[in-house]
Short mmCIF file of C-alpha atoms in Angstrom, two decimals:
data_model
loop_
_atom_site.label_atom_id
_atom_site.label_comp_id
_atom_site.label_asym_id
_atom_site.label_seq_id
_atom_site.Cartn_x
_atom_site.Cartn_y
_atom_site.Cartn_z
CA MET A 2 0.00 0.00 0.00
CA ILE A 3 1.29 3.48 -0.90
CA HIS A 4 0.91 6.22 1.68
CA GLN A 5 0.84 9.78 0.49
CA LYS A 6 0.84 12.95 2.50
CA ILE A 7 -2.42 14.77 2.04
CA ARG A 8 -1.86 18.46 1.53
CA HIS A 9 -4.52 20.60 3.10
CA ASP A 10 -5.39 23.97 1.61
CA PRO A 11 -4.44 26.58 4.21
CA ALA A 12 -6.11 29.43 2.29
CA THR A 13 -9.58 27.90 2.36
CA ALA A 14 -9.19 26.85 6.00
CA LEU A 15 -7.97 30.31 7.06
CA ILE A 16 -10.79 32.08 5.20
CA ARG A 17 -13.36 29.74 6.74
CA ALA A 18 -11.91 30.31 10.24
CA VAL A 19 -11.91 34.11 9.90
CA LEU A 20 -15.48 34.17 8.58
CA THR A 21 -16.60 31.91 11.43
CA LEU A 22 -14.92 34.17 13.99
CA ALA A 23 -16.84 37.10 12.51
CA ARG A 24 -20.05 35.39 13.68
CA GLY A 25 -21.46 35.12 10.19
CA GLU A 26 -21.39 38.91 9.73
CA ALA A 27 -18.46 39.10 7.27
CA GLN A 28 -18.35 38.67 3.54
CA LEU A 29 -15.09 37.84 1.81
CA GLU A 30 -14.34 40.49 -0.81
CA GLU A 31 -10.89 39.30 -1.88
CA HIS A 32 -8.14 36.81 -1.02
CA ARG A 33 -4.66 36.69 -2.48
CA GLY A 34 -2.18 34.03 -1.52
CA THR A 35 1.47 33.84 -2.49
CA ALA A 36 3.98 31.10 -1.81
CA TRP A 37 6.49 31.87 0.90
CA ALA A 38 9.65 30.11 2.09
CA SER A 39 12.49 30.66 4.51
CA ALA A 40 15.59 28.54 5.05
CA THR A 41 13.60 26.15 7.25
CA PHE A 42 9.88 26.67 6.55
CA THR A 43 7.50 26.79 3.61
CA GLY A 44 4.10 28.33 3.58
CA MET A 45 1.87 31.03 2.19
CA ARG A 46 1.32 34.75 2.72
CA HIS A 47 -2.34 35.73 2.67
CA VAL A 48 -4.04 39.07 2.17
CA MET A 49 -7.80 39.13 2.50
CA ARG A 50 -10.46 41.80 2.66
CA VAL A 51 -13.71 41.20 4.50
CA THR A 52 -16.66 43.57 4.74
CA LEU A 53 -19.14 43.71 7.59
CA THR A 54 -22.34 45.77 7.33
CA GLY A 55 -24.95 47.09 9.72
CA ARG A 56 -24.54 47.83 13.41
CA GLU A 57 -24.14 44.18 14.34
CA GLY A 58 -21.63 43.66 11.53
CA VAL A 59 -19.53 46.64 12.59
CA ALA A 60 -19.59 45.45 16.21
CA ALA A 61 -18.46 41.99 15.06
CA GLY A 62 -15.72 43.63 12.96
CA GLU A 63 -14.44 45.65 15.90
CA TRP A 64 -14.34 42.52 18.04
CA LEU A 65 -12.62 40.54 15.26
CA ALA A 66 -9.96 43.22 14.74
CA SER A 67 -9.18 43.31 18.45
CA MET A 68 -8.91 39.56 19.06
CA LEU A 69 -7.56 38.25 15.76
CA PRO A 70 -3.82 38.66 16.50
CA GLU A 71 -4.13 36.55 19.68
CA HIS A 72 -6.42 33.83 18.31
CA GLU A 73 -4.98 30.32 18.05
CA PHE A 74 -6.12 28.81 14.77
CA GLN A 75 -6.58 25.08 14.19
CA ILE A 76 -5.64 24.46 10.55
CA ALA A 77 -4.77 20.88 9.66
CA GLY A 78 -1.13 20.56 8.63
CA HIS A 79 -0.40 24.28 9.06
CA LEU A 80 0.33 26.88 11.70
CA VAL A 81 -0.73 30.50 11.55
CA ALA A 82 2.64 32.06 12.29
CA ASP A 83 1.41 35.65 12.08
CA ILE A 84 -1.91 37.41 11.50
CA ALA A 85 -2.85 41.07 11.78
CA VAL A 86 -5.42 43.59 10.63
CA SER A 87 -3.37 45.93 8.45
CA ALA A 88 -6.15 48.36 7.49
CA ILE A 89 -9.65 49.30 8.63
CA TYR A 90 -12.04 51.31 6.50
CA ARG A 91 -15.31 52.54 8.05
CA ARG A 92 -18.35 53.94 6.30
CA GLU A 93 -20.71 55.90 8.53
CA GLU A 94 -23.14 57.38 6.00
CA GLY A 95 -26.10 55.24 5.02
CA THR A 96 -25.80 51.71 6.35
CA PRO A 97 -22.72 51.52 8.60
CA ALA A 98 -20.01 49.25 7.22
CA MET A 99 -16.46 48.22 7.97
CA THR A 100 -13.85 46.64 5.71
CA LEU A 101 -10.87 44.90 7.26
CA THR A 102 -7.68 44.04 5.41
CA ILE A 103 -6.13 41.01 7.10
CA GLU A 104 -2.61 39.78 6.44
CA ALA A 105 -1.40 36.39 7.59
CA LEU A 106 1.44 33.91 7.22
CA THR A 107 0.73 30.18 7.36
CA VAL A 108 3.55 27.64 7.48
CA GLU A 109 3.49 23.90 6.96
CA ALA A 110 3.56 22.08 10.28
CA ASP A 111 5.22 18.92 8.96
#
């Protein structure tokens, strides 16, 4: 029998985790992933934009922005080595809205 390592997609898992943390209030606007490597690790850099609308959405966005850097993610086969909100855009007129730009680095755990 041949055993192969199953590679899990860290981008999809990270997006799913962030959207879940946003309590169903966020919509993914964009995700870009680029391969990343150091002398000892391989992984992916991620940049994603999520938008949250309405009062409840903005409250969820504020909470997400404050807790995201300390959250411990469970992504099969990968570690979230770094994650941060790099930009916040707020719209007050009309329906309140917030857009977060999130940057992260995932590395293979194997």
